[in-house]
Short mmCIF file of C-alpha atoms in Angstrom, two decimals:
data_model
loop_
_atom_site.label_atom_id
_atom_site.label_comp_id
_atom_site.label_asym_id
_atom_site.label_seq_id
_atom_site.Cartn_x
_atom_site.Cartn_y
_atom_site.Cartn_z
CA MET A 18 178.87 -23.84 -81.76
CA GLN A 19 180.98 -24.93 -84.35
CA LYS A 20 178.93 -22.08 -86.49
CA LEU A 21 179.41 -19.49 -84.64
CA ASP A 22 181.96 -16.19 -83.89
CA LEU A 23 182.24 -16.24 -80.73
CA SER A 24 185.31 -14.25 -80.82
CA GLY A 25 184.02 -11.49 -82.61
CA ALA A 26 180.77 -10.97 -80.02
CA ALA A 27 183.95 -11.66 -77.33
CA ASN A 28 185.33 -8.17 -78.21
CA TYR A 29 181.45 -6.46 -78.59
CA CYS A 30 180.75 -7.61 -75.41
CA LEU A 31 183.74 -6.71 -73.68
CA SER A 32 183.81 -3.65 -74.80
CA THR A 33 180.12 -2.33 -74.96
CA PRO A 34 178.09 -2.07 -72.15
CA MET A 35 174.74 -2.90 -71.58
CA ASP A 36 172.42 -0.28 -72.58
CA ARG A 37 171.92 2.41 -70.50
CA LEU A 38 174.44 0.84 -67.87
CA PRO A 39 177.87 1.72 -67.44
CA LEU A 40 180.75 -0.84 -68.01
CA LEU A 41 179.98 -3.89 -65.30
CA ILE A 42 183.21 -4.93 -63.17
CA THR A 43 182.10 -8.35 -64.19
CA ASP A 44 183.18 -7.37 -67.86
CA ARG A 45 185.90 -4.69 -67.44
CA CYS A 46 188.07 -7.50 -65.17
CA LEU A 47 188.22 -9.82 -68.12
CA ALA A 48 189.01 -7.09 -70.37
CA ASP A 49 192.56 -9.10 -71.28
CA ALA A 50 191.18 -12.06 -71.34
CA LYS A 51 189.12 -12.34 -74.71
CA GLU A 52 190.84 -15.96 -75.76
CA THR A 53 190.26 -17.64 -72.40
CA ILE A 54 186.37 -16.88 -72.49
CA VAL A 55 186.55 -17.63 -75.82
CA LYS A 56 187.31 -20.47 -74.66
CA TRP A 57 185.51 -20.68 -71.69
CA THR A 58 182.21 -20.09 -73.53
CA ASN A 59 182.63 -23.15 -76.14
CA ALA A 60 183.43 -25.58 -73.54
CA HIS A 61 180.79 -24.29 -71.07
CA PHE A 62 178.29 -24.08 -73.37
CA SER A 63 178.54 -27.18 -76.10
CA GLY A 64 176.68 -29.10 -74.11
CA GLY A 65 174.25 -27.04 -73.30
CA VAL A 66 173.96 -25.82 -69.70
CA HIS A 67 172.25 -23.64 -67.62
CA ILE A 68 172.46 -19.80 -67.84
CA PRO A 69 173.05 -17.66 -64.83
CA LYS A 70 170.70 -14.94 -64.70
CA GLU A 71 169.29 -11.56 -61.81
CA ILE A 72 166.49 -9.78 -63.04
CA ILE A 73 167.30 -5.81 -61.78
CA THR A 74 165.02 -3.02 -62.15
CA MET A 75 165.30 0.22 -63.87
CA PRO A 76 163.26 3.00 -64.00
CA LYS A 77 161.03 3.99 -67.46
CA SER A 78 160.82 7.24 -69.09
CA ARG A 79 157.23 7.93 -67.40
CA PHE A 80 156.31 5.77 -64.86
CA GLY A 81 156.96 2.11 -63.34
CA GLN A 82 159.64 0.15 -63.77
CA ARG A 83 161.48 -2.10 -66.87
CA PRO A 84 162.62 -5.69 -65.80
CA VAL A 85 166.68 -6.24 -66.67
CA ILE A 86 168.01 -9.40 -67.03
CA ILE A 87 171.79 -9.91 -66.36
CA SER A 88 173.52 -12.87 -66.99
CA SER A 89 176.67 -13.56 -67.17
CA LEU A 90 178.96 -11.84 -69.71
CA PRO A 91 180.11 -15.65 -70.85
CA SER A 92 176.22 -16.06 -71.52
CA ARG A 93 176.05 -12.80 -73.36
CA ILE A 94 179.08 -13.36 -75.85
CA LEU A 95 177.33 -16.74 -76.84
CA TYR A 96 173.77 -14.51 -77.07
CA HIS A 97 175.36 -12.05 -79.21
CA ALA A 98 177.04 -14.75 -81.04
CA LEU A 99 174.17 -16.38 -81.86
CA VAL A 100 171.79 -13.66 -83.08
CA ALA A 101 174.51 -12.24 -84.69
CA GLY A 102 174.98 -15.38 -87.21
CA VAL A 103 171.70 -14.95 -88.80
CA ALA A 104 171.35 -11.06 -88.12
CA SER A 105 171.97 -10.82 -91.82
CA ALA A 106 168.64 -12.37 -92.28
CA LEU A 107 166.29 -10.57 -90.24
CA GLU A 108 164.81 -7.30 -89.79
CA ALA A 109 167.29 -3.85 -90.59
CA ASP A 110 167.37 -2.28 -87.12
CA SER A 111 163.95 0.64 -86.72
CA ARG A 112 166.23 2.67 -84.14
CA GLY A 113 169.51 2.73 -86.36
CA GLY A 114 170.80 6.76 -87.30
CA GLU A 115 168.32 9.29 -88.15
CA ALA A 116 165.53 6.20 -87.71
CA TRP A 117 163.57 8.30 -84.71
CA VAL A 118 164.00 12.05 -86.92
CA GLN A 119 162.40 9.88 -89.58
CA HIS A 120 159.91 8.56 -88.27
CA GLU A 121 158.71 11.46 -86.56
CA ALA A 122 158.43 13.87 -90.06
CA PHE A 123 156.54 10.67 -91.27
CA ALA A 124 154.03 11.73 -89.26
CA GLU A 125 154.47 15.79 -89.44
CA GLU A 126 154.46 15.94 -93.35
CA SER A 127 151.34 13.01 -93.48
CA PRO A 128 149.20 14.19 -96.37
CA SER A 129 146.80 11.87 -94.59
CA GLU A 130 144.08 13.73 -92.48
CA TYR A 131 144.71 11.12 -89.94
CA ILE A 132 147.39 9.50 -87.85
CA VAL A 133 148.05 6.68 -85.62
CA GLN A 134 149.97 5.76 -83.23
CA VAL A 135 150.32 2.16 -81.86
CA ASP A 136 152.85 1.74 -78.89
CA ILE A 137 153.12 -2.36 -77.20
CA ALA A 138 153.06 -2.21 -73.82
CA ALA A 139 155.87 -3.95 -71.92
CA CYS A 140 156.79 -5.67 -75.28
CA TYR A 141 160.03 -7.48 -74.39
CA GLU A 142 158.75 -9.26 -71.93
CA PHE A 143 155.77 -10.76 -73.90
CA ILE A 144 157.75 -11.78 -76.82
CA ASP A 145 156.31 -15.67 -77.39
CA HIS A 146 159.37 -17.83 -77.91
CA GLU A 147 157.51 -20.27 -79.90
CA ARG A 148 156.52 -17.61 -82.37
CA LEU A 149 159.57 -15.80 -82.51
CA ARG A 150 160.65 -19.91 -83.16
CA GLN A 151 158.65 -19.83 -86.12
CA GLU A 152 159.26 -16.10 -87.75
CA LEU A 153 163.32 -17.06 -87.50
CA VAL A 154 162.59 -20.54 -89.05
CA THR A 155 161.20 -18.70 -91.88
CA ARG A 156 163.83 -15.88 -92.45
CA ILE A 157 167.16 -18.37 -92.03
CA LEU A 158 166.28 -21.86 -93.29
CA ASP A 159 167.29 -23.52 -90.08
CA ALA A 160 165.34 -24.63 -87.87
CA ASP A 161 167.82 -26.48 -84.98
CA TYR A 162 169.62 -22.92 -85.33
CA ALA A 163 166.69 -21.21 -84.73
CA LYS A 164 165.48 -23.70 -81.95
CA THR A 165 169.24 -23.16 -80.30
CA ILE A 166 168.23 -19.76 -80.22
CA THR A 167 164.73 -20.06 -78.75
CA ASP A 168 166.22 -22.79 -75.56
CA TYR A 169 168.35 -19.68 -74.73
CA LEU A 170 165.72 -17.78 -74.82
CA GLU A 171 163.73 -20.46 -72.08
CA GLU A 172 167.04 -20.85 -70.30
CA CYS A 173 166.40 -16.82 -69.44
CA SER A 174 162.86 -17.15 -69.14
CA THR A 175 160.34 -19.50 -67.13
CA ASN A 176 157.60 -19.05 -69.09
CA ARG A 177 158.38 -19.06 -72.58
CA ARG A 178 157.80 -15.50 -72.83
CA GLY A 179 159.99 -12.54 -72.86
CA LEU A 180 163.84 -11.48 -74.62
CA PRO A 181 166.86 -9.87 -72.34
CA GLN A 182 166.54 -6.67 -72.21
CA LEU A 183 168.96 -3.09 -72.77
CA THR A 184 170.61 -5.90 -75.73
CA ALA A 185 171.40 -5.65 -79.34
CA ALA A 186 170.50 -8.77 -79.24
CA SER A 187 167.29 -8.58 -78.18
CA ASP A 188 166.84 -5.54 -80.15
CA LYS A 189 167.29 -7.82 -83.32
CA LEU A 190 165.06 -10.49 -82.00
CA ALA A 191 162.17 -7.86 -81.04
CA ASP A 192 162.62 -5.76 -84.44
CA LEU A 193 161.84 -9.89 -86.26
CA TYR A 194 158.50 -10.15 -84.04
CA LEU A 195 156.92 -7.23 -84.24
CA SER A 196 157.89 -6.53 -88.25
CA ILE A 197 154.96 -9.13 -88.25
CA ILE A 198 152.39 -6.47 -87.14
CA GLN A 199 153.98 -4.05 -89.33
CA ARG A 200 152.96 -6.35 -92.36
CA GLN A 201 149.92 -7.51 -91.73
CA LEU A 202 148.92 -3.69 -91.33
CA MET A 203 151.07 -3.14 -94.37
CA ARG A 204 148.20 -5.93 -95.67
CA GLN A 205 145.13 -3.43 -95.03
CA GLY A 206 146.75 -1.21 -97.40
CA LEU A 207 147.80 0.92 -94.66
CA GLU A 208 151.67 3.14 -94.55
CA VAL A 209 153.17 2.43 -91.79
CA SER A 210 156.34 3.43 -89.87
CA ARG A 211 158.00 1.75 -87.06
CA TYR A 212 160.51 2.57 -84.38
CA ALA A 213 160.65 -0.43 -82.07
CA ASP A 214 157.82 -0.89 -81.04
CA ASP A 215 156.41 2.36 -81.58
CA PHE A 216 154.05 2.45 -85.28
CA ILE A 217 153.00 5.30 -86.35
CA ILE A 218 150.19 4.89 -89.26
CA ARG A 219 148.77 7.46 -92.04
CA VAL A 220 144.89 6.89 -92.47
CA GLY A 221 142.48 9.63 -94.30
CA SER A 222 139.48 9.17 -91.76
CA TRP A 223 138.36 9.05 -88.01
CA GLU A 224 137.12 5.41 -88.99
CA ARG A 225 139.43 4.27 -90.49
CA ALA A 226 141.68 5.30 -87.15
CA ASN A 227 139.49 3.15 -84.83
CA GLU A 228 139.39 0.66 -87.54
CA THR A 229 143.36 0.38 -87.24
CA ILE A 230 143.29 0.45 -83.81
CA GLU A 231 141.11 -2.65 -83.41
CA TYR A 232 143.27 -4.19 -86.11
CA ALA A 233 146.16 -3.50 -84.88
CA ALA A 234 145.07 -4.99 -81.39
CA GLU A 235 144.29 -8.11 -82.86
CA TYR A 236 147.16 -8.48 -84.74
CA ALA A 237 148.98 -8.04 -81.24
CA ARG A 238 146.93 -10.28 -79.20
CA ASN A 239 147.20 -12.55 -81.43
CA LEU A 240 151.27 -12.75 -80.46
CA GLY A 241 150.71 -12.26 -77.54
CA LEU A 242 151.02 -9.15 -76.95
CA ILE A 243 148.88 -5.80 -75.90
CA LEU A 244 148.64 -2.18 -76.75
CA SER A 245 149.51 0.47 -74.34
CA TYR A 246 146.16 2.18 -74.43
CA GLU A 247 148.41 5.35 -72.65
CA LYS A 248 149.98 5.45 -75.67
CA THR A 249 148.00 3.98 -78.17
CA ARG A 250 145.69 6.86 -79.67
CA ALA A 251 144.17 8.92 -82.92
CA ALA A 252 144.80 12.29 -84.14
CA ARG A 253 144.57 14.39 -86.66
CA THR A 254 147.71 15.10 -88.49
CA LEU A 255 147.72 18.46 -87.70
CA PHE A 256 148.42 17.63 -84.13
CA TYR A 257 151.79 16.48 -85.09
CA LYS A 258 152.35 19.41 -87.41
CA LYS A 259 151.71 21.20 -84.51
CA LYS A 260 153.85 19.89 -82.36
CA ALA A 261 156.53 20.26 -84.50
CA GLU A 262 155.98 23.93 -84.57
CA SER A 263 155.98 24.06 -81.29
CA GLN A 264 159.50 22.37 -80.92
CA ARG A 265 160.74 24.86 -83.63
CA GLU A 266 159.84 27.78 -81.82
CA LEU A 267 161.35 26.59 -78.61
CA GLN A 268 164.40 25.99 -80.33
CA LYS A 269 163.66 29.55 -81.86
CA ARG A 270 163.49 31.00 -78.59
CA TYR A 271 166.41 29.09 -76.67
CA PHE A 272 168.33 28.95 -79.77
CA ASP A 273 168.53 31.55 -82.59
CA SER A 274 167.66 34.34 -79.84
CA GLU A 275 171.22 33.68 -79.07
CA LYS A 276 172.65 34.85 -82.27
CA GLU A 277 171.25 36.99 -84.95
CA ARG A 278 172.08 35.13 -87.77
CA MET A 279 172.97 31.31 -86.61
CA THR A 280 173.16 28.08 -89.03
CA PHE A 281 171.77 26.17 -87.24
CA PHE A 282 171.50 22.43 -86.82
CA HIS A 283 168.70 19.96 -86.05
CA VAL A 284 166.73 18.90 -82.39
CA ALA A 285 165.68 15.98 -82.45
CA GLY A 286 163.74 14.54 -79.44
CA GLY A 287 161.90 10.82 -78.36
CA GLY A 288 163.64 7.64 -78.76
CA ARG A 289 162.35 4.82 -76.31
CA TYR A 290 163.24 7.46 -73.32
CA GLY A 291 162.49 10.58 -74.21
CA ASP A 292 165.79 11.68 -75.33
CA VAL A 293 166.75 14.74 -77.31
CA SER A 294 169.90 14.85 -79.73
CA LEU A 295 171.05 17.26 -81.79
CA GLY A 296 173.06 17.30 -85.54
CA GLU A 297 176.29 19.45 -86.61
CA VAL A 298 176.86 22.41 -85.03
CA LEU A 299 179.58 24.67 -86.52
CA PRO A 300 182.22 26.00 -85.08
CA SER A 301 181.09 29.58 -84.79
CA ASP A 302 177.76 28.00 -83.50
CA VAL A 303 179.13 26.75 -80.33
CA GLU A 304 179.04 29.28 -78.23
CA ALA A 305 175.75 30.52 -78.98
CA LEU A 306 174.34 26.71 -78.12
CA LYS A 307 176.07 26.73 -75.05
CA SER A 308 174.82 30.26 -73.74
CA SER A 309 171.45 29.08 -74.63
CA MET A 310 171.82 25.63 -72.42
CA TRP A 311 172.69 27.99 -69.86
CA ARG A 312 169.16 29.60 -70.32
CA VAL A 313 167.60 26.40 -70.64
CA VAL A 314 169.04 25.28 -67.39
CA PHE A 315 168.32 28.64 -65.72
CA ASP A 316 164.61 28.90 -66.81
CA TRP A 317 163.79 25.33 -66.20
CA GLN A 318 165.27 25.77 -62.09
CA ASN A 319 163.04 28.71 -62.59
CA LYS A 320 159.65 26.73 -63.50
CA SER A 321 160.64 23.56 -61.28
CA GLY A 322 160.18 25.58 -58.65
CA ASP A 323 156.52 26.35 -59.38
CA ALA A 324 155.67 22.96 -60.67
CA ARG A 325 156.95 21.65 -57.03
CA ALA A 326 154.72 23.89 -55.61
CA ASN A 327 151.30 22.84 -57.31
CA PRO A 328 152.48 18.81 -57.89
CA ASP A 329 148.68 18.21 -59.17
CA ILE A 330 149.17 20.60 -62.14
CA GLU A 331 151.62 19.57 -65.14
CA VAL A 332 153.75 23.19 -66.02
CA HIS A 333 153.90 22.52 -70.03
CA SER A 334 156.86 24.90 -70.28
CA GLU A 335 158.47 23.11 -67.27
CA SER A 336 158.07 19.38 -68.96
CA SER A 337 158.81 21.11 -72.53
CA LEU A 338 162.13 22.51 -71.12
CA ARG A 339 162.63 18.98 -69.07
CA GLN A 340 162.79 17.55 -72.01
CA LEU A 341 165.85 19.83 -73.23
CA LEU A 342 167.37 19.30 -69.90
CA PRO A 343 169.36 16.22 -71.38
CA LEU A 344 170.90 17.79 -73.94
CA ALA A 345 171.77 20.67 -72.15
CA ILE A 346 173.84 19.04 -69.49
CA SER A 347 175.65 16.99 -72.21
CA VAL A 348 176.41 20.36 -74.07
CA LEU A 349 177.76 22.34 -71.28
CA GLN A 350 179.78 19.15 -69.93
CA ASP A 351 183.26 20.52 -70.43
CA GLU A 352 182.15 24.27 -69.89
CA HIS A 353 184.70 26.09 -67.18
CA LYS A 354 181.33 27.11 -65.07
CA ARG A 355 179.10 24.01 -63.40
CA ILE A 356 175.85 23.25 -63.32
CA ALA A 357 174.75 23.79 -59.59
CA ASN A 358 174.24 20.39 -57.83
CA SER A 359 170.81 21.00 -56.99
CA VAL A 360 169.26 21.15 -60.93
CA LEU A 361 171.26 18.03 -61.30
CA THR A 362 169.77 16.13 -58.28
CA ASN A 363 165.95 18.03 -58.78
CA LEU A 364 165.91 16.51 -62.72
CA VAL A 365 166.72 12.89 -61.21
CA THR A 366 163.91 13.52 -58.33
CA THR A 367 161.56 13.93 -61.46
CA GLU A 368 162.89 11.70 -63.84
CA PRO A 369 164.74 8.99 -62.11
CA ILE A 370 165.50 7.77 -65.71
CA ARG A 371 168.27 10.84 -65.82
CA LEU A 372 170.45 9.72 -63.18
CA GLU A 373 172.69 8.14 -65.93
CA ARG A 374 173.42 11.40 -67.74
CA VAL A 375 173.94 12.89 -64.61
CA CYS A 376 176.40 9.79 -63.40
CA ARG A 377 178.21 10.82 -66.88
CA TYR A 378 178.77 14.75 -66.00
CA ALA A 379 180.23 13.70 -62.75
CA LEU A 380 182.09 11.86 -64.70
CA GLY A 381 183.07 13.77 -67.40
CA ARG A 382 184.28 16.49 -64.25
CA ILE A 383 186.61 14.59 -62.64
CA ALA A 384 189.62 16.32 -64.61
CA ARG A 385 188.93 19.14 -62.07
CA PRO A 386 190.34 19.43 -58.92
CA ALA A 387 188.89 22.24 -57.61
CA GLU A 388 185.11 20.42 -58.21
CA ALA A 389 186.19 17.13 -56.31
CA GLU A 390 184.26 18.21 -52.88
CA ASP A 391 181.16 19.05 -55.42
CA ASN A 392 181.16 15.75 -57.19
CA TRP A 393 181.36 13.88 -53.78
CA LYS A 394 178.48 16.15 -52.67
CA LEU A 395 176.18 15.79 -55.80
CA ILE A 396 176.85 11.73 -55.65
CA GLN A 397 175.89 11.71 -51.65
CA ALA A 398 172.58 13.35 -52.44
CA LEU A 399 171.81 11.42 -54.83
CA THR A 400 172.74 8.19 -52.94
CA GLY A 401 170.21 9.46 -50.36
CA SER A 402 167.35 9.81 -53.08
CA GLY A 403 164.58 7.40 -52.10
CA ARG A 404 163.89 6.67 -55.53
CA LEU A 405 167.05 4.09 -55.78
CA SER A 406 166.19 1.13 -58.33
CA PRO A 407 169.31 -1.57 -57.81
CA TRP A 408 170.07 0.42 -61.77
CA GLY A 409 170.49 3.59 -60.14
CA ARG A 410 172.28 2.21 -57.18
CA ILE A 411 174.57 0.42 -60.03
CA TRP A 412 175.35 3.49 -61.50
CA LEU A 413 176.17 5.51 -58.68
CA LEU A 414 178.94 3.17 -57.63
CA TYR A 415 180.36 2.82 -60.75
CA VAL A 416 181.13 6.81 -60.16
CA ILE A 417 182.17 6.15 -56.83
CA SER A 418 184.47 3.70 -57.58
CA GLU A 419 186.31 6.53 -59.97
CA LEU A 420 185.89 9.21 -58.06
CA PRO A 421 189.25 10.52 -56.63
CA PRO A 422 189.15 9.93 -52.52
CA VAL A 423 188.86 13.80 -50.50
CA GLU A 424 188.68 14.69 -47.09
CA VAL A 425 185.20 16.05 -46.43
CA PRO A 426 182.12 14.72 -44.64
CA SER A 427 180.45 13.59 -48.63
CA PHE A 428 182.91 11.17 -48.94
CA ASP A 429 182.45 9.75 -45.85
CA GLN A 430 179.18 9.50 -45.43
CA THR A 431 179.06 7.87 -49.11
CA GLN A 432 181.81 5.45 -47.90
CA ARG A 433 179.14 4.14 -45.36
CA TRP A 434 176.81 3.62 -48.47
CA VAL A 435 178.92 1.65 -49.97
CA GLN A 436 179.47 -1.01 -47.01
CA ARG A 437 175.92 -0.82 -46.78
CA GLN A 438 175.03 -1.91 -50.65
CA LEU A 439 177.85 -4.85 -49.68
CA SER A 440 174.37 -6.97 -48.19
CA ASP A 441 172.10 -5.33 -50.97
CA ARG A 442 169.67 -8.61 -51.98
CA HIS A 443 171.58 -8.37 -56.21
CA GLU A 444 174.79 -9.40 -56.84
CA THR A 445 175.28 -7.26 -59.96
CA VAL A 446 174.42 -4.13 -56.87
CA ARG A 447 176.89 -6.00 -54.61
CA VAL A 448 180.12 -6.86 -57.14
CA GLN A 449 179.94 -3.20 -58.07
CA ALA A 450 179.91 -2.07 -54.35
CA ALA A 451 182.74 -4.85 -53.61
CA TRP A 452 184.80 -2.81 -56.49
CA ALA A 453 184.39 0.97 -55.27
CA ALA A 454 185.11 -0.68 -51.24
CA ALA A 455 187.96 -2.20 -52.72
CA THR A 456 189.24 0.57 -54.40
CA PHE A 457 189.06 2.70 -50.90
CA LYS A 458 190.66 0.20 -49.28
CA GLN A 459 187.38 -1.14 -47.06
CA LEU A 460 186.95 -4.25 -48.47
CA LYS A 461 187.59 -7.06 -45.80
CA ASP A 462 187.79 -11.16 -45.20
CA ASP A 463 184.27 -11.35 -43.54
CA GLN A 464 182.93 -9.23 -46.45
CA VAL A 465 184.56 -11.28 -49.43
CA TYR A 466 183.18 -14.93 -47.57
CA GLU A 467 180.23 -13.40 -47.67
CA LEU A 468 179.91 -12.24 -51.18
CA PHE A 469 180.97 -15.54 -52.32
CA ARG A 470 179.40 -17.45 -50.76
CA SER A 471 176.05 -16.16 -52.68
CA ALA A 472 177.44 -15.27 -55.86
CA THR A 473 176.19 -17.26 -59.38
CA PRO A 474 178.85 -16.70 -62.64
CA ILE A 475 177.53 -14.29 -63.04
CA THR A 476 179.99 -12.26 -60.43
CA LEU A 477 182.40 -14.45 -59.84
CA PRO A 478 185.04 -13.02 -61.58
CA GLY A 479 184.25 -9.12 -60.46
CA ILE A 480 184.36 -10.53 -56.98
CA ALA A 481 187.76 -11.62 -57.53
CA ALA A 482 188.91 -8.62 -59.34
CA ALA A 483 187.97 -6.39 -55.88
CA MET A 484 190.24 -8.61 -54.16
CA GLY A 485 192.83 -8.16 -56.21
CA LYS A 486 192.43 -4.39 -56.47
CA LYS A 487 192.39 -4.17 -52.60
CA ALA A 488 196.08 -5.60 -52.99
CA GLY A 489 197.45 -4.00 -55.81
CA VAL A 490 196.21 -0.70 -53.89
CA LEU A 491 197.91 -2.08 -50.74
CA LYS A 492 201.35 -2.72 -52.91
CA ALA A 493 201.69 0.23 -54.79
CA GLU A 494 201.19 1.89 -51.18
CA ASN A 495 204.02 -0.57 -49.78
CA ARG A 496 201.27 -1.44 -46.68
CA GLN A 497 199.84 -4.61 -45.07
CA GLY A 498 197.25 -6.26 -43.92
CA GLY A 499 195.20 -6.88 -47.60
CA LEU A 500 193.23 -10.07 -47.27
CA SER A 501 194.28 -13.41 -46.23
CA LYS A 502 196.43 -15.48 -48.83
CA ALA A 503 193.87 -18.38 -48.39
CA LEU A 504 191.19 -16.84 -49.36
CA ILE A 505 193.00 -15.12 -52.45
CA SER A 506 194.02 -18.61 -53.21
CA SER A 507 190.36 -19.90 -52.83
CA ALA A 508 189.28 -17.43 -55.13
CA ILE A 509 191.68 -17.40 -57.90
CA SER A 510 192.51 -21.43 -58.14
CA GLU A 511 188.46 -22.06 -59.17
CA SER A 512 188.74 -20.93 -62.33
CA THR A 513 190.76 -19.38 -65.48
CA LEU A 514 188.45 -16.36 -65.31
CA ASN A 515 188.72 -15.70 -61.33
CA LYS A 516 192.81 -15.74 -62.08
CA ALA A 517 192.46 -13.34 -65.12
CA ALA A 518 190.13 -11.06 -63.32
CA TYR A 519 192.12 -10.58 -59.96
CA GLU A 520 195.57 -10.29 -61.93
CA TRP A 521 193.52 -7.43 -64.11
CA GLY A 522 192.31 -5.62 -60.68
CA GLU A 523 196.02 -6.13 -59.45
CA LYS A 524 196.94 -3.72 -61.87
CA VAL A 525 194.66 -1.01 -62.40
#
């Protein structure tokens, strides 16, 4: 523990949400208690104790669900500090900066006749802790430190496999593990580019392409991993060149046509979740960009109707436009005109992972009082979706707690939905619901008792913060009827973290 920069790790974890999640109330409530939480982490983990954890699911970019381990804030601080302490000896981040653009260009610009694309199925779930430990020892030359990291991982998993997802520390360890496969392929004389668990390999013949897939499958199997046969393929380089040309044609159709002479930017697709991003936009091009994004929205709305009418036939133009839609929502975030709720809800119905982008859109429109009812109608429609994962419920609860109250039916219906989430089987969902309920003075004593009864150290500070929030709201309004003093005392006297969280909740 003395080797670790717990203070730096606490700064990172207190200010940086887990990937694709909002900053959870269990983290937000300790923002003013960094010194306390560093002392807590040092004291509680010096002897090696149990790591509290919960598994929730979030949608994958196409189909299925991705398991996500959520542990207590002190646990994540420890994990981040452990990996950060040896980061300089590990692999460079395969995902940073322009990595995806360069990864795609590696295929498009290949002088070889064929490209092999290899993807690992459920990579993070099957990384073997013992093999990872061996690789760590090789890199950092400290067997005890390496074992400490894998001991932590074994606390998070019962089968000696897997990394907690959505954390920078796990990304670092995954890059290290996957570099073993990359080295083996390169020893075959192959040119390889890797972005996370996606490999692109240049080969000169069809026979060599098939041999390469066999090599990759063998190397992966030796590490306890398997290839994704849906995403692993061999194709002519011409296919990737045409794919890039198709993207540029789409760009030309929707962007260049808006302005006869336009200094353009690069539209980059991909990433683990199929996101699309863009580079620099000159001020003179902003209006053309916005106009083109409105065309994307309108055209997708029409095409998506065709797709819903023919669910067994994938409409190629609809899927291409859908890939651009999250970018359009981002670009049009500050536009005076609002994107129709039907567009936003249809996108989430088609691709549940896009709920995050839609939630961020609603958050970005909070400062527009005229749209308050539209925001509540949007959230109410999304809460009625039959495809809500725990991840999705957390995002919606986060947005609900940020929206101002409005006397409209959708507000009342949404509050009833929040009440139902207080008994959700996932404690991370329950604590976000407690915070949302407390924000609108709807958290009751019996609900708090039940929350505490089923809580672990993951959510205890968040529950205390919700209690403080309700007390603070009522105090600001000079109203009585808050939670019982005995209940409050029992919560804040349990730990210094609960006390700090309660006091934070009172103030915000």
